[in-house]
mmCIF file of C-alpha atoms and ligand atoms in Angstrom:
data_model
loop_
_atom_site.group_PDB
_atom_site.id
_atom_site.type_symbol
_atom_site.label_atom_id
_atom_site.label_comp_id
_atom_site.label_asym_id
_atom_site.label_seq_id
_atom_site.Cartn_x
_atom_site.Cartn_y
_atom_site.Cartn_z
ATOM 1 C CA MET A 452 0.043 -0.038 -0.028
ATOM 2 C CA ARG A 453 1.481 3.426 -1.004
ATOM 3 C CA ILE A 454 0.339 6.070 1.319
ATOM 4 C CA ASP A 455 1.041 9.909 0.727
ATOM 5 C CA LEU A 456 -0.639 12.238 3.424
ATOM 6 C CA HIS A 457 0.923 15.715 2.779
ATOM 7 C CA THR A 458 0.020 17.462 -0.509
ATOM 8 C CA HIS A 459 -1.270 20.566 -1.844
ATOM 9 C CA SER A 460 -3.470 22.009 -4.753
ATOM 10 C CA ASN A 461 -4.291 25.436 -6.327
ATOM 11 C CA ALA A 462 -6.676 25.420 -3.299
ATOM 12 C CA SER A 463 -3.687 26.332 -1.652
ATOM 13 C CA ASP A 464 -0.177 27.570 -3.088
ATOM 14 C CA GLY A 465 0.112 23.944 -5.243
ATOM 15 C CA THR A 466 -0.136 24.664 -9.189
ATOM 16 C CA GLN A 467 -3.164 22.155 -10.415
ATOM 17 C CA ASP A 468 -6.646 21.752 -9.794
ATOM 18 C CA PRO A 469 -7.901 19.113 -6.956
ATOM 19 C CA ARG A 470 -8.892 16.938 -9.552
ATOM 20 C CA VAL A 471 -5.750 16.928 -11.211
ATOM 21 C CA VAL A 472 -3.827 16.116 -8.140
ATOM 22 C CA ILE A 473 -5.955 12.971 -7.214
ATOM 23 C CA GLN A 474 -5.545 11.547 -10.932
ATOM 24 C CA LEU A 475 -1.661 12.024 -10.416
ATOM 25 C CA ALA A 476 -1.869 9.918 -7.561
ATOM 26 C CA ALA A 477 -3.777 7.479 -8.968
ATOM 27 C CA ASP A 478 -1.296 7.760 -12.027
ATOM 28 C CA THR A 479 1.420 6.973 -9.878
ATOM 29 C CA GLY A 480 0.329 4.012 -8.592
ATOM 30 C CA LEU A 481 -0.819 5.448 -4.935
ATOM 31 C CA HIS A 482 -3.471 4.323 -2.865
ATOM 32 C CA VAL A 483 -4.390 6.387 -0.490
ATOM 33 C CA ILE A 484 -3.462 10.283 -0.749
ATOM 34 C CA GLY A 485 -4.116 12.865 2.001
ATOM 35 C CA LEU A 486 -5.373 16.538 0.441
ATOM 36 C CA THR A 487 -3.704 18.993 2.751
ATOM 37 C CA ASP A 488 -4.092 22.919 1.364
ATOM 38 C CA HIS A 489 -3.026 25.367 4.238
ATOM 39 C CA ASP A 490 -5.709 26.704 6.194
ATOM 40 C CA SER A 491 -8.783 25.553 4.226
ATOM 41 C CA ALA A 492 -10.661 22.650 3.241
ATOM 42 C CA ALA A 493 -11.997 24.063 -0.417
ATOM 43 C CA GLY A 494 -10.460 21.371 -2.041
ATOM 44 C CA TRP A 495 -12.373 18.585 -0.531
ATOM 45 C CA VAL A 496 -15.056 18.505 -2.605
ATOM 46 C CA GLU A 497 -13.498 18.080 -5.620
ATOM 47 C CA ALA A 498 -10.683 16.159 -4.766
ATOM 48 C CA SER A 499 -13.563 13.835 -3.121
ATOM 49 C CA ALA A 500 -15.528 13.361 -6.617
ATOM 50 C CA ALA A 501 -12.168 12.968 -8.212
ATOM 51 C CA ALA A 502 -10.806 10.376 -5.723
ATOM 52 C CA LEU A 503 -14.167 8.121 -6.550
ATOM 53 C CA GLU A 504 -13.390 8.608 -9.971
ATOM 54 C CA VAL A 505 -10.477 7.277 -9.932
ATOM 55 C CA GLY A 506 -10.688 4.955 -7.562
ATOM 56 C CA ILE A 507 -7.780 5.883 -4.930
ATOM 57 C CA ARG A 508 -8.359 6.655 -1.236
ATOM 58 C CA LEU A 509 -8.728 10.375 -0.284
ATOM 59 C CA VAL A 510 -8.383 11.350 3.420
ATOM 60 C CA PRO A 511 -9.166 15.280 3.664
ATOM 61 C CA GLY A 512 -6.911 17.028 5.272
ATOM 62 C CA MET A 513 -5.241 20.715 5.717
ATOM 63 C CA GLU A 514 -2.079 21.865 6.997
ATOM 64 C CA ILE A 515 -2.474 24.863 9.349
ATOM 65 C CA SER A 516 -0.062 27.874 10.120
ATOM 66 C CA THR A 517 0.530 28.238 14.037
ATOM 67 C CA ILE A 518 3.056 29.287 15.879
ATOM 68 C CA HIS A 519 4.701 27.778 18.958
ATOM 69 C CA GLN A 520 7.491 30.090 21.257
ATOM 70 C CA HIS A 521 7.744 32.398 18.354
ATOM 71 C CA ALA A 522 8.685 29.916 15.389
ATOM 72 C CA GLY A 523 6.175 28.633 12.946
ATOM 73 C CA VAL A 524 4.604 25.637 13.037
ATOM 74 C CA HIS A 525 2.828 23.428 10.527
ATOM 75 C CA VAL A 526 -0.186 21.453 12.324
ATOM 76 C CA LEU A 527 -1.488 18.749 9.479
ATOM 77 C CA ALA A 528 -4.641 17.688 10.682
ATOM 78 C CA TYR A 529 -6.686 14.795 9.637
ATOM 79 C CA LEU A 530 -10.494 14.503 8.941
ATOM 80 C CA PRO A 531 -11.526 17.247 11.082
ATOM 81 C CA ASP A 532 -14.913 18.291 11.138
ATOM 82 C CA PRO A 533 -14.235 22.001 8.722
ATOM 83 C CA THR A 534 -17.571 23.442 10.291
ATOM 84 C CA TYR A 535 -16.563 23.502 14.110
ATOM 85 C CA PRO A 536 -17.007 26.669 15.038
ATOM 86 C CA PRO A 537 -13.889 27.431 17.115
ATOM 87 C CA LEU A 538 -11.317 25.782 13.927
ATOM 88 C CA MET A 539 -13.839 27.946 11.761
ATOM 89 C CA ALA A 540 -12.792 31.066 13.786
ATOM 90 C CA GLU A 541 -9.021 30.533 13.670
ATOM 91 C CA LEU A 542 -9.160 29.622 9.953
ATOM 92 C CA GLY A 543 -10.928 33.064 9.756
ATOM 93 C CA LEU A 544 -8.385 34.573 11.462
ATOM 94 C CA ILE A 545 -5.670 33.027 9.445
ATOM 95 C CA LEU A 546 -6.917 34.033 5.922
ATOM 96 C CA ASP A 547 -7.607 37.430 6.987
ATOM 97 C CA GLY A 548 -4.557 37.645 7.988
ATOM 98 C CA ARG A 549 -2.844 36.004 4.744
ATOM 99 C CA ASN A 550 -5.302 38.372 2.640
ATOM 100 C CA GLY A 551 -4.121 41.474 4.923
ATOM 101 C CA ARG A 552 -0.204 41.178 4.593
ATOM 102 C CA LEU A 553 -0.802 41.471 0.940
ATOM 103 C CA ALA A 554 -0.733 44.953 0.473
ATOM 104 C CA ALA A 555 1.715 45.792 2.768
ATOM 105 C CA MET A 556 3.964 42.967 0.824
ATOM 106 C CA LEU A 557 3.636 44.536 -1.727
ATOM 107 C CA ALA A 558 4.447 48.004 -1.168
ATOM 108 C CA GLN A 559 7.217 46.819 0.665
ATOM 109 C CA LEU A 560 8.255 45.355 -3.055
ATOM 110 C CA ARG A 561 7.392 48.187 -4.924
ATOM 111 C CA ALA A 562 9.961 50.297 -2.745
ATOM 112 C CA ALA A 563 12.136 47.921 -2.914
ATOM 113 C CA GLY A 564 12.203 48.587 -6.991
ATOM 114 C CA LEU A 565 9.848 45.227 -8.000
ATOM 115 C CA ASP A 566 7.202 46.751 -10.232
ATOM 116 C CA ILE A 567 4.438 43.884 -9.061
ATOM 117 C CA ARG A 568 0.326 44.988 -8.228
ATOM 118 C CA GLU A 569 -2.188 43.578 -6.309
ATOM 119 C CA ALA A 570 -4.090 42.971 -9.362
ATOM 120 C CA GLU A 571 -1.541 40.467 -11.064
ATOM 121 C CA VAL A 572 -1.200 38.178 -7.359
ATOM 122 C CA ARG A 573 -4.444 38.222 -7.577
ATOM 123 C CA ALA A 574 -4.986 36.784 -10.733
ATOM 124 C CA GLN A 575 -2.550 34.441 -9.869
ATOM 125 C CA VAL A 576 -4.422 32.671 -6.711
ATOM 126 C CA GLY A 577 -7.597 32.515 -8.458
ATOM 127 C CA ALA A 578 -10.475 31.207 -6.700
ATOM 128 C CA ALA A 579 -8.258 29.635 -3.769
ATOM 129 C CA PRO A 580 -8.859 31.134 -0.703
ATOM 130 C CA ALA A 581 -5.184 30.886 0.731
ATOM 131 C CA ILE A 582 -2.845 33.468 -0.423
ATOM 132 C CA GLY A 583 0.573 32.680 -0.082
ATOM 133 C CA ARG A 584 3.814 34.031 -0.866
ATOM 134 C CA PRO A 585 4.441 31.462 -3.635
ATOM 135 C CA HIS A 586 1.887 33.510 -5.593
ATOM 136 C CA ILE A 587 3.894 36.500 -4.829
ATOM 137 C CA ALA A 588 6.898 34.241 -6.145
ATOM 138 C CA ASP A 589 4.943 32.977 -9.386
ATOM 139 C CA VAL A 590 4.000 36.777 -10.183
ATOM 140 C CA LEU A 591 7.993 37.474 -9.883
ATOM 141 C CA VAL A 592 8.908 34.764 -12.200
ATOM 142 C CA ALA A 593 6.324 35.731 -14.936
ATOM 143 C CA LYS A 594 7.974 39.265 -14.759
ATOM 144 C CA GLY A 595 11.317 37.957 -15.144
ATOM 145 C CA TYR A 596 12.314 39.153 -11.640
ATOM 146 C CA VAL A 597 13.784 35.763 -10.392
ATOM 147 C CA ALA A 598 14.069 32.269 -12.551
ATOM 148 C CA ASP A 599 11.880 30.393 -9.861
ATOM 149 C CA ARG A 600 10.175 30.130 -5.887
ATOM 150 C CA ASN A 601 13.152 29.427 -4.516
ATOM 151 C CA GLN A 602 14.998 32.336 -5.556
ATOM 152 C CA ALA A 603 12.246 34.955 -4.803
ATOM 153 C CA PHE A 604 12.246 33.181 -1.559
ATOM 154 C CA ALA A 605 15.661 33.748 -1.003
ATOM 155 C CA GLU A 606 16.026 37.254 -2.365
ATOM 156 C CA TRP A 607 12.681 38.683 -1.848
ATOM 157 C CA LEU A 608 10.256 36.778 0.270
ATOM 158 C CA ASN A 609 12.230 35.096 3.359
ATOM 159 C CA TRP A 610 12.414 36.352 6.932
ATOM 160 C CA GLY A 611 14.866 39.405 6.697
ATOM 161 C CA ARG A 612 14.003 40.054 2.911
ATOM 162 C CA PRO A 613 12.042 42.864 1.797
ATOM 163 C CA GLY A 614 9.104 41.580 0.861
ATOM 164 C CA TYR A 615 8.809 40.041 4.262
ATOM 165 C CA VAL A 616 5.588 40.709 6.692
ATOM 166 C CA SER A 617 4.219 38.306 9.416
ATOM 167 C CA ARG A 618 0.664 37.533 9.329
ATOM 168 C CA TYR A 619 -0.629 35.923 12.132
ATOM 169 C CA ALA A 620 -0.907 32.162 13.123
ATOM 170 C CA ALA A 621 -2.788 30.103 15.791
ATOM 171 C CA ASP A 622 -0.833 29.188 18.673
ATOM 172 C CA THR A 623 0.415 25.515 18.208
ATOM 173 C CA ARG A 624 -1.030 23.817 21.598
ATOM 174 C CA ARG A 625 -4.534 25.591 20.715
ATOM 175 C CA MET A 626 -4.906 24.115 17.367
ATOM 176 C CA VAL A 627 -4.090 20.878 18.924
ATOM 177 C CA GLN A 628 -6.748 21.059 20.982
ATOM 178 C CA ILE A 629 -9.238 22.631 18.472
ATOM 179 C CA VAL A 630 -8.163 19.717 15.656
ATOM 180 C CA THR A 631 -8.269 17.191 18.361
ATOM 181 C CA ALA A 632 -11.919 18.644 19.373
ATOM 182 C CA ALA A 633 -13.359 18.514 15.940
ATOM 183 C CA GLY A 634 -12.970 14.841 15.377
ATOM 184 C CA GLY A 635 -9.340 15.003 13.788
ATOM 185 C CA ALA A 636 -6.078 14.079 14.079
ATOM 186 C CA ALA A 637 -3.123 16.409 14.590
ATOM 187 C CA VAL A 638 -0.207 15.653 13.108
ATOM 188 C CA ILE A 639 2.977 18.425 13.307
ATOM 189 C CA ALA A 640 4.271 18.764 9.738
ATOM 190 C CA HIS A 641 8.294 18.317 8.909
ATOM 191 C CA PRO A 642 8.981 19.359 12.592
ATOM 192 C CA TRP A 643 12.644 20.055 11.679
ATOM 193 C CA GLY A 644 12.074 21.369 8.493
ATOM 194 C CA ARG A 645 13.926 23.895 6.909
ATOM 195 C CA GLY A 646 13.876 27.832 8.138
ATOM 196 C CA SER A 647 12.228 25.925 11.177
ATOM 197 C CA ARG A 648 14.214 27.114 14.899
ATOM 198 C CA ARG A 649 13.987 23.640 16.276
ATOM 199 C CA VAL A 650 11.708 24.634 18.941
ATOM 200 C CA LEU A 651 9.837 20.942 18.480
ATOM 201 C CA ASP A 652 12.471 18.248 20.935
ATOM 202 C CA HIS A 653 11.150 15.398 22.962
ATOM 203 C CA GLU A 654 10.247 17.149 25.675
ATOM 204 C CA THR A 655 7.903 19.649 23.439
ATOM 205 C CA LEU A 656 6.173 17.110 21.621
ATOM 206 C CA ALA A 657 4.970 14.923 24.849
ATOM 207 C CA SER A 658 3.840 17.930 26.140
ATOM 208 C CA LEU A 659 1.937 18.654 22.722
ATOM 209 C CA GLN A 660 1.039 15.065 22.926
ATOM 210 C CA SER A 661 -1.532 15.805 26.373
ATOM 211 C CA ASP A 662 -2.593 18.223 24.216
ATOM 212 C CA GLY A 663 -4.125 15.565 21.419
ATOM 213 C CA LEU A 664 -1.439 14.970 18.975
ATOM 214 C CA VAL A 665 -1.025 12.485 17.158
ATOM 215 C CA GLY A 666 1.652 11.963 15.173
ATOM 216 C CA ILE A 667 4.424 13.952 13.427
ATOM 217 C CA GLU A 668 5.951 13.517 10.053
ATOM 218 C CA VAL A 669 8.938 12.035 9.931
ATOM 219 C CA ASP A 670 9.723 11.056 6.101
ATOM 220 C CA HIS A 671 9.670 14.667 4.436
ATOM 221 C CA GLN A 672 12.736 16.389 2.066
ATOM 222 C CA ASP A 673 13.378 18.765 5.124
ATOM 223 C CA HIS A 674 14.504 15.756 6.855
ATOM 224 C CA ALA A 675 18.009 14.085 6.206
ATOM 225 C CA ARG A 676 18.641 11.128 7.055
ATOM 226 C CA ASP A 677 19.936 11.689 10.822
ATOM 227 C CA ASP A 678 16.996 13.880 11.305
ATOM 228 C CA ARG A 679 14.513 10.818 10.257
ATOM 229 C CA ASP A 680 16.417 8.702 12.414
ATOM 230 C CA ALA A 681 16.413 11.180 15.637
ATOM 231 C CA LEU A 682 12.771 11.662 14.951
ATOM 232 C CA ARG A 683 11.601 8.379 14.153
ATOM 233 C CA ALA A 684 13.292 7.476 17.924
ATOM 234 C CA ILE A 685 11.104 10.332 19.399
ATOM 235 C CA ALA A 686 7.789 8.957 17.967
ATOM 236 C CA ARG A 687 8.553 5.794 19.192
ATOM 237 C CA ASP A 688 9.798 6.366 22.531
ATOM 238 C CA LEU A 689 6.835 8.729 22.907
ATOM 239 C CA ASP A 690 4.314 6.238 20.795
ATOM 240 C CA LEU A 691 3.267 8.861 18.487
ATOM 241 C CA VAL A 692 2.267 7.956 14.686
ATOM 242 C CA ALA A 693 5.276 8.517 12.481
ATOM 243 C CA THR A 694 4.185 9.517 8.786
ATOM 244 C CA GLY A 695 5.969 10.205 5.635
ATOM 245 C CA ALA A 696 4.867 12.364 2.653
ATOM 246 C CA SER A 697 5.663 14.468 -0.228
ATOM 247 C CA ASP A 698 4.365 18.242 0.273
ATOM 248 C CA PHE A 699 3.535 18.092 -2.863
ATOM 249 C CA HIS A 700 2.983 21.480 -4.945
ATOM 250 C CA GLY A 701 2.806 20.403 -8.614
ATOM 251 C CA ALA A 702 5.409 22.924 -10.370
ATOM 252 C CA GLY A 703 6.226 25.000 -7.185
ATOM 253 C CA LYS A 704 8.377 23.026 -5.343
ATOM 254 C CA VAL A 705 11.095 21.193 -6.660
ATOM 255 C CA ASP A 706 11.887 17.697 -5.708
ATOM 256 C CA HIS A 707 8.384 16.848 -3.851
ATOM 257 C CA GLU A 708 7.104 14.379 -6.296
ATOM 258 C CA LEU A 709 4.550 12.430 -4.514
ATOM 259 C CA GLY A 710 5.428 9.472 -3.460
ATOM 260 C CA CYS A 711 8.911 10.376 -2.614
ATOM 261 C CA ASN A 712 8.383 9.815 0.751
ATOM 262 C CA LEU A 713 5.674 7.315 2.185
ATOM 263 C CA THR A 714 3.386 6.236 5.567
ATOM 264 C CA ASP A 715 3.760 2.777 6.597
ATOM 265 C CA PRO A 716 0.402 1.091 6.518
ATOM 266 C CA GLY A 717 0.107 0.243 10.027
ATOM 267 C CA GLN A 718 1.297 3.572 11.227
ATOM 268 C CA PHE A 719 -1.450 4.937 8.890
ATOM 269 C CA GLU A 720 -4.208 2.666 10.666
ATOM 270 C CA ARG A 721 -3.282 4.616 13.739
ATOM 271 C CA LEU A 722 -3.803 7.652 12.657
ATOM 272 C CA LEU A 723 -7.509 6.526 11.224
ATOM 273 C CA ALA A 724 -8.271 4.940 14.248
ATOM 274 C CA ALA A 725 -7.271 8.115 16.594
ATOM 275 C CA ALA A 726 -9.137 10.116 14.113
ATOM 276 C CA ALA A 727 -12.316 8.263 15.092
ATOM 277 C CA ASP A 728 -12.060 7.974 18.830
ATOM 278 C CA ASN A 729 -11.517 11.709 18.659
ATOM 279 C CA ALA A 730 -14.623 11.530 16.253
ATOM 280 C CA SER A 731 -16.504 9.719 18.348
ATOM 281 C CA SER A 732 -15.782 11.371 21.417
ATOM 282 C CA ALA A 733 -16.429 15.065 19.847
ATOM 283 C CA GLY A 734 -20.080 14.331 18.477
ATOM 284 C CA LEU A 735 -19.801 16.347 15.504
ATOM 285 C CA ASN A 736 -20.202 16.019 12.048
ATOM 286 C CA VAL A 737 -17.763 12.672 10.855
ATOM 287 C CA THR A 738 -15.554 13.340 7.913
ATOM 288 C CA ALA A 739 -14.826 10.302 6.464
ATOM 289 C CA VAL A 740 -12.114 8.605 4.228
ATOM 290 C CA VAL A 741 -13.662 9.421 0.352
ATOM 291 C CA GLY A 742 -13.039 5.965 -1.178
ATOM 292 C CA SER A 743 -12.588 1.964 -0.364
HETATM 293 P P1 LIG B 5 3.235 31.639 3.384
HETATM 294 O O1 LIG B 5 2.213 30.586 3.514
HETATM 295 O O2 LIG B 5 2.606 32.794 2.706
HETATM 296 O O3 LIG B 5 3.746 32.072 4.820
HETATM 297 O O4 LIG B 5 4.261 30.287 2.421
HETATM 298 C C1 LIG B 5 5.155 29.883 3.033
HETATM 299 C C2 LIG B 5 4.420 28.683 2.068
HETATM 300 O O5 LIG B 5 5.468 28.742 1.279
HETATM 301 C C3 LIG B 5 5.403 26.826 2.552
HETATM 302 O O6 LIG B 5 4.018 26.425 2.942
HETATM 303 C C4 LIG B 5 5.602 26.577 1.376
HETATM 304 O O7 LIG B 5 4.811 26.453 0.840
HETATM 305 C C5 LIG B 5 5.949 27.898 0.499
HETATM 306 N N1 LIG B 5 7.782 27.829 0.085
HETATM 307 C C6 LIG B 5 8.606 28.331 1.275
HETATM 308 N N2 LIG B 5 9.772 28.214 0.830
HETATM 309 C C7 LIG B 5 9.759 27.892 0.016
HETATM 310 C C8 LIG B 5 10.656 27.911 -1.384
HETATM 311 N N3 LIG B 5 11.720 28.263 -1.308
HETATM 312 N N4 LIG B 5 9.972 27.254 -2.629
HETATM 313 C C9 LIG B 5 8.816 27.673 -2.936
HETATM 314 N N5 LIG B 5 7.702 27.522 -2.320
HETATM 315 C C10 LIG B 5 8.248 27.845 -0.749
HETATM 316 ZN ZN1 LIG B 6 2.820 25.440 0.484
HETATM 317 FE FE1 LIG B 7 4.667 23.334 5.617
HETATM 318 FE FE1 LIG B 8 2.214 21.595 2.856
#
């Protein structure tokens, strides 16, 4: 069983329609795919229809922007009820923050000499509710200022560069609690990823586990071999689920091809069991895996 639990479509900053991501997943020989767009469930309906059509199992999810001790932490939420009011409220704040910082980022970029307008970015974003720096990066590429998204981040968009503006992110601990109360399973994405300040040590993860944390993403392109080994040991020690995934973004992220990292089927079963437990305690609308 080939299971990839972390992918993006153009419902956030991936480059393909959810339907296309699902089709590609099936073509690549995946049996289970998690669609985890940033801060939004907007791709779920289209992805669900596609999953039934092409005969692949879809785990509806999202990747939520949070902050712990001033460091950005991405929380993967699998199978939460997206209508749970506290979850909707936090996602609303995050999306408003994404929207709100756009004008400021563009003003700073213009002050630094780049000609870039809000309408150009809006065209790039399309219908996606989550406006991200990758969309601005794509405009900079299209206008010839940089060669690719990587260069756009390195020169203009990363923290400390001329276009950087911070935005609202939810508190990590509170978000883990909310996802759990929404009947979902919370997993920390790329805990020791690029740019993270490595605030997520053994002790912190143990503490988040008491708030409901179910797992950590161990096999991710941002993690070198020795980090994967260390994270797997922590997961084993704490009895956290260890996942693996591509963090596919279509053409938006190189070296993140679908299926490049996979989740062990036994770990996946534990993840589903945890979500089912949380859903039965929550008594909300249950979000189910789509397809068989
Ligand atoms: P934002 O959500 O607007 O803060 O932008 C962060 C997102 O940009 C991350 O979740 C990645 O998907 C993407 N990203 C970050 N660094 C890069 C990079 N060097 N190249 C391409 N995409 C990136
Ligand atoms: Zn992204
Ligand atoms: Fe992430
Ligand atoms: Fe991601």
